[in-house]
XYZ file of C-alpha atoms in Angstrom:
489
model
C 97.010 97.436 77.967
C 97.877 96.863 81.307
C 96.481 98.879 84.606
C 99.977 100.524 85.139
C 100.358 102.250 81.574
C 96.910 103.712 82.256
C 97.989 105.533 85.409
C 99.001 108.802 85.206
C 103.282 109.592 86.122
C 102.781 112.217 88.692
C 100.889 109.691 90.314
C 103.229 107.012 89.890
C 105.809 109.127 91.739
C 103.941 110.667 93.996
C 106.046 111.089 97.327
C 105.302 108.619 99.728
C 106.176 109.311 104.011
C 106.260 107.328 106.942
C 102.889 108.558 108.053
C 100.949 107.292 104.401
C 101.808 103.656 105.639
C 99.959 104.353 108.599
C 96.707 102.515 109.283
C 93.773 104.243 108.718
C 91.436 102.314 111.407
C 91.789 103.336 114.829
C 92.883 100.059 115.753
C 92.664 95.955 114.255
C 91.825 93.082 116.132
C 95.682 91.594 116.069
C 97.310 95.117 117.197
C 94.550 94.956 120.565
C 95.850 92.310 121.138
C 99.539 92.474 120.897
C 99.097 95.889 122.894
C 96.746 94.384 125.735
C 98.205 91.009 125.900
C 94.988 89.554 125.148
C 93.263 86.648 122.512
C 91.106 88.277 119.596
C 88.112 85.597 118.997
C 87.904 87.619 115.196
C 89.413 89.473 113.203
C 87.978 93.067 113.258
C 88.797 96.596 113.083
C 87.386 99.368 114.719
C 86.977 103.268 114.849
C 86.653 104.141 118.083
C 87.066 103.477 122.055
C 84.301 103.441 124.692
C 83.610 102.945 128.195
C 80.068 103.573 128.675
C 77.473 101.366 126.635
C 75.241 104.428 126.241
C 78.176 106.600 124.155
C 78.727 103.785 121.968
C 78.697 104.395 118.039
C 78.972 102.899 115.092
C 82.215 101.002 114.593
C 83.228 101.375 118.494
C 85.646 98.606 120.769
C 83.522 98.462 124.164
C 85.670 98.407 127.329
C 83.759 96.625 129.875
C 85.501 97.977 132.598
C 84.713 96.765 136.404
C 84.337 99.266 139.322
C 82.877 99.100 142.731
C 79.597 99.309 141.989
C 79.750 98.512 138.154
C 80.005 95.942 136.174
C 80.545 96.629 132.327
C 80.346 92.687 131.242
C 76.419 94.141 132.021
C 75.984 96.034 129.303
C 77.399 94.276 126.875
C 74.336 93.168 124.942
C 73.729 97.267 125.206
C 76.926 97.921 123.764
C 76.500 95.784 120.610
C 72.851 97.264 119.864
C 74.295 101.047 119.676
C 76.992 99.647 117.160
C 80.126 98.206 119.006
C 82.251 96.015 116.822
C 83.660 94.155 119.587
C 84.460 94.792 123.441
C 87.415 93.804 125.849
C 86.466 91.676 128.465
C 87.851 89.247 131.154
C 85.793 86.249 130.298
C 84.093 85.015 126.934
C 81.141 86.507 125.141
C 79.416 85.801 122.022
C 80.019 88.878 120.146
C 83.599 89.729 118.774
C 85.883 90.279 121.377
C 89.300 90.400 122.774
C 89.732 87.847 125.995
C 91.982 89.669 129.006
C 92.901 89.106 132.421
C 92.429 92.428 133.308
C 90.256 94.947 131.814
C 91.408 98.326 133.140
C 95.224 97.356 132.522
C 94.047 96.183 129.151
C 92.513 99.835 128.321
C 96.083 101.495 130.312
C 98.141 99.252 128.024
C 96.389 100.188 124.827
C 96.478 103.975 126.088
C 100.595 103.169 125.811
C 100.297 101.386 122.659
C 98.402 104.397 121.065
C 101.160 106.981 122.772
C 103.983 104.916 121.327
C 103.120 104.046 118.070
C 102.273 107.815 117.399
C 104.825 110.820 116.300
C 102.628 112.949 118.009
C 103.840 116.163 120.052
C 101.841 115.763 123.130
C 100.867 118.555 125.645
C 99.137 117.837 129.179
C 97.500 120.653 130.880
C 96.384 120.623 134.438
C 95.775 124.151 137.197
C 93.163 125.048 139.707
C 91.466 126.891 137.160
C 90.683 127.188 133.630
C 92.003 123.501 132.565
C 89.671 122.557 130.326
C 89.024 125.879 128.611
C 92.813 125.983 127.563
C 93.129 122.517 126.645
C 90.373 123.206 124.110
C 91.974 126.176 123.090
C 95.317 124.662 122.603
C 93.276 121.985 120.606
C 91.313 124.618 118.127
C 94.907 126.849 117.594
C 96.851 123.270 116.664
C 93.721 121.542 115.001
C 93.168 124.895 112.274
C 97.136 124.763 111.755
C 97.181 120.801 111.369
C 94.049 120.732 109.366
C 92.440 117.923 111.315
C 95.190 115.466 112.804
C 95.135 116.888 116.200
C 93.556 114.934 119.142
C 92.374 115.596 122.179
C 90.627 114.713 125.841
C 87.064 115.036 125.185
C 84.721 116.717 127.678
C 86.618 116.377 131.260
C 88.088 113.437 130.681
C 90.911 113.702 133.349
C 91.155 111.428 135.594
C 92.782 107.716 136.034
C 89.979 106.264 133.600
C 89.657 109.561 131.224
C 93.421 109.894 130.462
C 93.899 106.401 129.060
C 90.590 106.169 127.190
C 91.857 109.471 125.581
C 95.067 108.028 124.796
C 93.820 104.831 123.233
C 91.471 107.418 120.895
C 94.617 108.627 119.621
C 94.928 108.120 115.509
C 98.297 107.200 114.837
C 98.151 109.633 112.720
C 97.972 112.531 114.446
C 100.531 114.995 114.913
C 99.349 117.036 118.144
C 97.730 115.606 121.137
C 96.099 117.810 123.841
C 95.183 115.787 127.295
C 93.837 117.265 130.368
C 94.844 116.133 133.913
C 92.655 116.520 137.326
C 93.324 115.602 140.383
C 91.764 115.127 143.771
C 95.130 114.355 146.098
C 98.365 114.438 146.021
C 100.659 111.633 143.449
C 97.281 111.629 140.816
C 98.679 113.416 138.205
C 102.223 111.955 138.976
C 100.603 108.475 137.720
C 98.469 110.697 134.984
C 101.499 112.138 133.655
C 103.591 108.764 133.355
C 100.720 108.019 131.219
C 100.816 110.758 128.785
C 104.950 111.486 129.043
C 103.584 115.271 127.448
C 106.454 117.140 125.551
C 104.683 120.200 126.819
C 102.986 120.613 130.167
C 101.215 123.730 130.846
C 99.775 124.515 134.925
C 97.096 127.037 134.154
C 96.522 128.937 137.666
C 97.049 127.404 141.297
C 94.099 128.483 143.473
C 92.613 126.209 146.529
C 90.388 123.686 144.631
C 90.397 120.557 146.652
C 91.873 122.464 149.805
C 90.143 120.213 151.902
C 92.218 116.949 150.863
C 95.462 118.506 150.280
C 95.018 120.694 153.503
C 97.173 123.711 151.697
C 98.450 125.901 149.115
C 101.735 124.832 149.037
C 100.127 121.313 148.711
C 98.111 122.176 145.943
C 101.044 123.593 144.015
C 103.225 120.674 144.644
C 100.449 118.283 143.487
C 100.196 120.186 139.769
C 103.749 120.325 139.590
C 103.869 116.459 139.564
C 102.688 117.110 136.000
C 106.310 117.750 135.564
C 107.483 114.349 136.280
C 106.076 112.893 132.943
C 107.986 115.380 130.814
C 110.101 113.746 128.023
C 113.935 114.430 128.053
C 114.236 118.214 126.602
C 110.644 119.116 127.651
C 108.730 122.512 128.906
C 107.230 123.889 131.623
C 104.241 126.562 130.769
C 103.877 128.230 133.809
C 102.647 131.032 135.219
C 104.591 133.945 136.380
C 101.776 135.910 138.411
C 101.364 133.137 140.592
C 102.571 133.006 144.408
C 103.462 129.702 143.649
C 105.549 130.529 140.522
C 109.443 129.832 142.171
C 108.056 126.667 143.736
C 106.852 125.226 140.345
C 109.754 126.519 138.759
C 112.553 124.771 140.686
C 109.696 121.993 140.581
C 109.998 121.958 136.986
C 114.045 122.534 136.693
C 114.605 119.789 139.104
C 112.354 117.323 136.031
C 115.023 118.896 134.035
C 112.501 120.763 132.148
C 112.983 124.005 130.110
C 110.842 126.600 131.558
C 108.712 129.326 130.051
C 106.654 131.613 131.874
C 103.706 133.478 131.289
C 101.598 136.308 132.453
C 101.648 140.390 133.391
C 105.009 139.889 134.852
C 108.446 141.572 133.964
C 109.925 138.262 134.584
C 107.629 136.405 132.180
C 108.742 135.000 128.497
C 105.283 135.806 127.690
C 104.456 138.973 128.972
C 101.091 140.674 128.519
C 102.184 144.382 127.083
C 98.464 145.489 126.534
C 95.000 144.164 127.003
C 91.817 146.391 125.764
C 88.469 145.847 124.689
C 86.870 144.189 121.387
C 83.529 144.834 119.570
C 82.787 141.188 120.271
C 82.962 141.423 123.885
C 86.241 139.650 124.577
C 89.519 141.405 124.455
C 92.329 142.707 121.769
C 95.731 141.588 123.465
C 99.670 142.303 122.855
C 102.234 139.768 123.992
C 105.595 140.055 123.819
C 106.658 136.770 123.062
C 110.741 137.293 123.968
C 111.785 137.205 120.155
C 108.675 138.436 118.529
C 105.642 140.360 119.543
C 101.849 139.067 118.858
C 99.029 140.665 118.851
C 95.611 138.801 118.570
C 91.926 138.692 119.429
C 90.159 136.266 122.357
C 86.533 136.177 121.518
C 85.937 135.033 125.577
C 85.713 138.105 128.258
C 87.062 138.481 130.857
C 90.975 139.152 132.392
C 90.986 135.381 133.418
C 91.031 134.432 129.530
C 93.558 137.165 128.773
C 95.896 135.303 130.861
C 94.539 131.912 129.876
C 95.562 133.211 126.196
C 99.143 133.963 127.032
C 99.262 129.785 127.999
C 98.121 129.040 125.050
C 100.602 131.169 122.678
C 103.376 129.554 125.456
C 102.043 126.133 125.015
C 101.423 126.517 121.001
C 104.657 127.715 119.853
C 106.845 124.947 122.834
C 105.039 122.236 120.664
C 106.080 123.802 117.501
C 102.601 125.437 116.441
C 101.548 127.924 114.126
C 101.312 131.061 116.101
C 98.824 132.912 113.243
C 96.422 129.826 113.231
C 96.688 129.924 117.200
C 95.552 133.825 117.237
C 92.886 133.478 114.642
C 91.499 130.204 116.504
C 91.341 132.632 119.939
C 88.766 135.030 118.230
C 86.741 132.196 116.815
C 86.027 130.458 120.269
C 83.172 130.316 121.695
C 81.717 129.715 125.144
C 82.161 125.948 126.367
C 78.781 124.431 128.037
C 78.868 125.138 131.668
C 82.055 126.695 131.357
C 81.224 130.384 130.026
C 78.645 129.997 127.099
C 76.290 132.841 126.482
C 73.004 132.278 125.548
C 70.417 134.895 125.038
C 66.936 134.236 126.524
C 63.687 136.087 124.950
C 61.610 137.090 127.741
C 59.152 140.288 127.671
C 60.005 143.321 125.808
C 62.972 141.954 124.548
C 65.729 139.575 125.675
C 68.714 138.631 128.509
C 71.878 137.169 128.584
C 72.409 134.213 130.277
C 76.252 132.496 131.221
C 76.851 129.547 131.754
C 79.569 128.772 134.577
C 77.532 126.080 136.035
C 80.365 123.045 135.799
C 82.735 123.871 138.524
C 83.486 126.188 141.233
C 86.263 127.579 143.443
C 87.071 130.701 144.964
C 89.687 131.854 142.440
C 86.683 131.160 139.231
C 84.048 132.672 141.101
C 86.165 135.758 141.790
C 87.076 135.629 138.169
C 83.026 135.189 136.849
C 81.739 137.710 138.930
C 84.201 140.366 138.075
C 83.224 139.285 134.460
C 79.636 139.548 135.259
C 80.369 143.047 136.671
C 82.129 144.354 133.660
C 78.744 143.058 131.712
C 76.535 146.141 130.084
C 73.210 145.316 131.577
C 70.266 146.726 133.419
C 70.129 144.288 136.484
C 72.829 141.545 137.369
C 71.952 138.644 139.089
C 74.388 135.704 140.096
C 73.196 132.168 140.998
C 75.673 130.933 142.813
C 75.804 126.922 144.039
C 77.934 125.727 146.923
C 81.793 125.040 146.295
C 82.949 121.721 147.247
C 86.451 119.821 148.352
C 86.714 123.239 150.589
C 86.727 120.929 153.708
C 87.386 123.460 157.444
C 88.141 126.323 155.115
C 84.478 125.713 153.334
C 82.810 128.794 155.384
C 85.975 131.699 155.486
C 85.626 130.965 151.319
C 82.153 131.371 150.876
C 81.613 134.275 153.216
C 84.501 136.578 151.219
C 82.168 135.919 148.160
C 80.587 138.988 149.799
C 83.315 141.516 148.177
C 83.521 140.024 144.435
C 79.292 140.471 144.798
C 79.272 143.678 145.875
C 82.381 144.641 142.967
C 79.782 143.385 140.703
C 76.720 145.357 141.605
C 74.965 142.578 141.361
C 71.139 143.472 141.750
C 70.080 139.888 142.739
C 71.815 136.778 144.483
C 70.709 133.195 144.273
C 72.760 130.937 146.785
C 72.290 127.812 146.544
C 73.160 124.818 148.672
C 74.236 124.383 152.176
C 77.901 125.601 151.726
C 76.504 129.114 151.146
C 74.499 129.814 154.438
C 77.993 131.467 155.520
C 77.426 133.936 152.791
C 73.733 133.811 153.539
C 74.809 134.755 157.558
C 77.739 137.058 156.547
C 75.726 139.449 153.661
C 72.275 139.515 156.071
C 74.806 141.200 159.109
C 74.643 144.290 156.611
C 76.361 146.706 159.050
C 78.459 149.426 158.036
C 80.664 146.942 155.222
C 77.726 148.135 153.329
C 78.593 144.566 151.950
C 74.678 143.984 151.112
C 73.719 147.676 150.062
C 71.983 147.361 146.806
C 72.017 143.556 146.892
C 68.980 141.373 147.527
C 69.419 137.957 148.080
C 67.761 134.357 149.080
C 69.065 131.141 150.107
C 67.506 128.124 148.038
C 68.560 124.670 148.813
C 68.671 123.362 145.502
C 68.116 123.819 141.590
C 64.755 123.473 141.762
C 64.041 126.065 144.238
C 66.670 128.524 142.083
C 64.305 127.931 139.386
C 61.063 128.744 140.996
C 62.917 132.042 143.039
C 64.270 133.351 139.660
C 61.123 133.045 138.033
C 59.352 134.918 140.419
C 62.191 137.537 140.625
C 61.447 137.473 136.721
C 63.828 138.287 133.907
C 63.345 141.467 132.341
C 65.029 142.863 128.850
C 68.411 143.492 129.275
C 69.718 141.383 132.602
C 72.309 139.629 132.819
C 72.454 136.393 134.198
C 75.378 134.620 135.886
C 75.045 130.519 136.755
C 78.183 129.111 138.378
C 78.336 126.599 141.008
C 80.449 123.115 141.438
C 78.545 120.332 139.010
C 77.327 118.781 141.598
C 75.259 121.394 142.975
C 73.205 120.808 139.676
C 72.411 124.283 138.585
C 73.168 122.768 134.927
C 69.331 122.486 135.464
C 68.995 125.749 135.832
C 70.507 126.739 132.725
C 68.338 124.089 130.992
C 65.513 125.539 131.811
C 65.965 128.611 131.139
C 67.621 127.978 127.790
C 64.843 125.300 126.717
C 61.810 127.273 127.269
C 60.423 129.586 123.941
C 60.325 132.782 126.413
């Protein structure tokens, strides 16, 4: 009897799509290098993309990308022991590999291959604040709905190298992809966004992060709205109506020819906050009115920075054609991202205190936004380690001395400043005066982590505190967390 009378009819007919003919490796040897313009020296396949030898896994293409100071043909003996397949490189190796001129217009071009090749719906998401927290939202609400073919930018990938690298991860499978976009000056996220061409683009907040190279607000704001310029034909703009900045991103965005949707407390908004209270798990119950239909829905994250965070992702969720129920139920299931809000409870004597982590990134618009959440924290004693916050530039001292008012909103008990940025809060809170700016509030200046470390344990942590670290990464207070969080109490 032959092996076709033995199979079943339903699965003889079984419906077959465009996407089942899609490969199921991340990429062959032969499309590499059709995409890169390169020579394959075997035929291989692999399962995914990496740039640094230590990250590689099993079944990875290395990129052995040249910098300034780095050479990646170096660890290409590294590569290959963690479990790379084969690498791109400009000259010949002995492993597997495909031969280009150019590595880092090899990884861009593959970035494009992956974006073309792909039905995706494809959402870039860039602000001054809170980037990376709703791109991983945006990710959870279309991942649950999608049931697992919905990609994203990994960690903070964002920049010139991090965009393409999480392009060229891309399955061409997938049917959302969620990128991030960063910038440092202006006509960054212009080249980011030709990358990506995002049906969606979302701008999260505008606040004066990297101030000191853009030299203003207005700058800032035009520098996200370059996100804009990537838009496909028939695209939208997620942006948010609260901001000072919201006309100038809005005739930003019209002028792309984009379709516009706002968001925010706002009459004016499409999605407009109606009510915002309280949940049992600490985060907040929220009502949106969505224009032709009204949500309500849970965020497991506190604070009234997530609230509004929440209404860009119901924006961005239903513009690429997501499931709004998955996207609410995905909101109350989120947790805390490291250094960007996790909570993690710390058993010291008589009981045990809460500990947040903020400690990736600062600015004066998150560290407003922190310590009010730290001040709407139930605790006995509140104490804030606060790092320096960088890019600031001449306006570096006015910003860290009006951290004084967001402190004292916060009754917090104990301050931590750490770094040399914050000896102008360190001048401004030990003027005392009548502001009564420092009533209530002891603090010390430590110059870095290690010093926090040893001043907060001999403040000690008592049952019941609550513990805020948030500084920019490369103040290093990550440490601080660590050590806290790794120790048995």
């Amino acid at each position: 009897m032959s092996v076709a009378k033995k199979i079943h009819p339903a699965l003889r007919e079984w419906p077959l799509n465009l996407r089942d003919r899609l490969p199921l490796a991340l990429w062959d040897s032969e499309a590499i290098a059709e995409a890169t313009g390169g020579t394959a020296s075997a035929a291989f396949q692999c399962a995914g993309v990496e740039i640094d030898s230590r990250d590689v896994r099993e079944g990875d293409l290395f990129f052995a990308l040249k910098g300034e100071a780095m050479d990646g043909h170096r660890f290409i003996d590294k590569a290959f022991e963690n479990g790379a397949v084969a690498a791109v490189v400009d000259r010949p190796v002995e492993y597997p590999h495909i031969l280009v001129e150019d590595t880092g217009e090899a990884l861009r071009s593959l970035a494009a291959a992956a974006r073309d090749r792909s039905s995706a719906v494809r959402i870039g998401v860039t602000g001054s604040v809170g980037k990376t927290g709703v791109k991983e939202a945006i990710f959870t609400a279309l991942e649950r709905a999608s049931r697992g073919n919905t990609h994203r930018s990994v960690r903070s990938y964002n920049n010139h190298v991090g965009v393409p690298l999480s392009l060229a991860r891309m399955p061409s499978r997938s049917r959302f992809g969620v990128f991030e976009m960063g910038m440092n000056h202006a006509q960054e996220i212009s080249g980011l966004t030709a990358q990506v061409k995002p049906h969606v683009a979302v701008i999260t907040t505008i606040a004066p992060a990297h101030i000191e190279n853009l030299g203003s607000m207005e700058a800032i704001a035009d520098a996200k709205a370059e996100i804009f310029e990537g838009l496909v034909e028939g695209g939208t703009a997620v942006i948010p109506a609260d901001s000072d900045w919201f006309e100038q991103l809005r005739d930003q965005a019209i002028k792309q020819g984009a379709r516009v949707v706002s968001f925010g407390r706002s009459d004016k908004a499409d999605v407009r906050l109606l009510d915002a209270i309280p949940s049992a798990n600490g985060g907040s119950l929220v009502t949106a009115d969505m224009g032709s239909e009204r949500v309500c829905f849970t965020v497991a994250e506190p604070g009234d920075h997530w609230i509004s965070n929440s209404l860009a992702v119901m924006a961005a969720v239903r513009a690429a054609g997501g499931d709004l129920g998955a996207a609410g139920l995905a909101l109350a299931e989120m947790g805390g991202l490291k250094g960007r809000g996790a909570r993690h409870e710390l058993r010291v004597p008589k009981g045990k205190a809460l500990l947040i982590d903020e400690s990736y990134n600062a600015n004066p618009a998150s560290m407003r936004a922190t310590l009010r959440q730290l001040g709407q924290t139930p605790a006995t004693r509140r104490v804030a380690v606060l790092g320096s916050m960088k890019e600031l530039g001449d306006f570096a001292d006015r910003f860290h001395e009006q951290l004084a008012e967001p402190l004292a909103e916060a009754k917090v008990d104990y301050a931590l400043l750490v770094g040399d940025e914050m000896r102008a809060l360190v001048r401004h809170l030990g003027k005392g005066g009548g502001n009564a700016l420092a009533e209530g509030l002891s603090f010390a200046h430590c110059q870095g982590p290690a010093e926090a470390i040893a001043a907060l344990e001999e403040y000690g942590l008592n049952a019941g505190d609550a513990v805020l670290v948030k500084g920019s990464n490369s103040v290093g207070l990550g440490k601080v967390v660590a050590h806290f969080t790794s120790r048995d109490g």
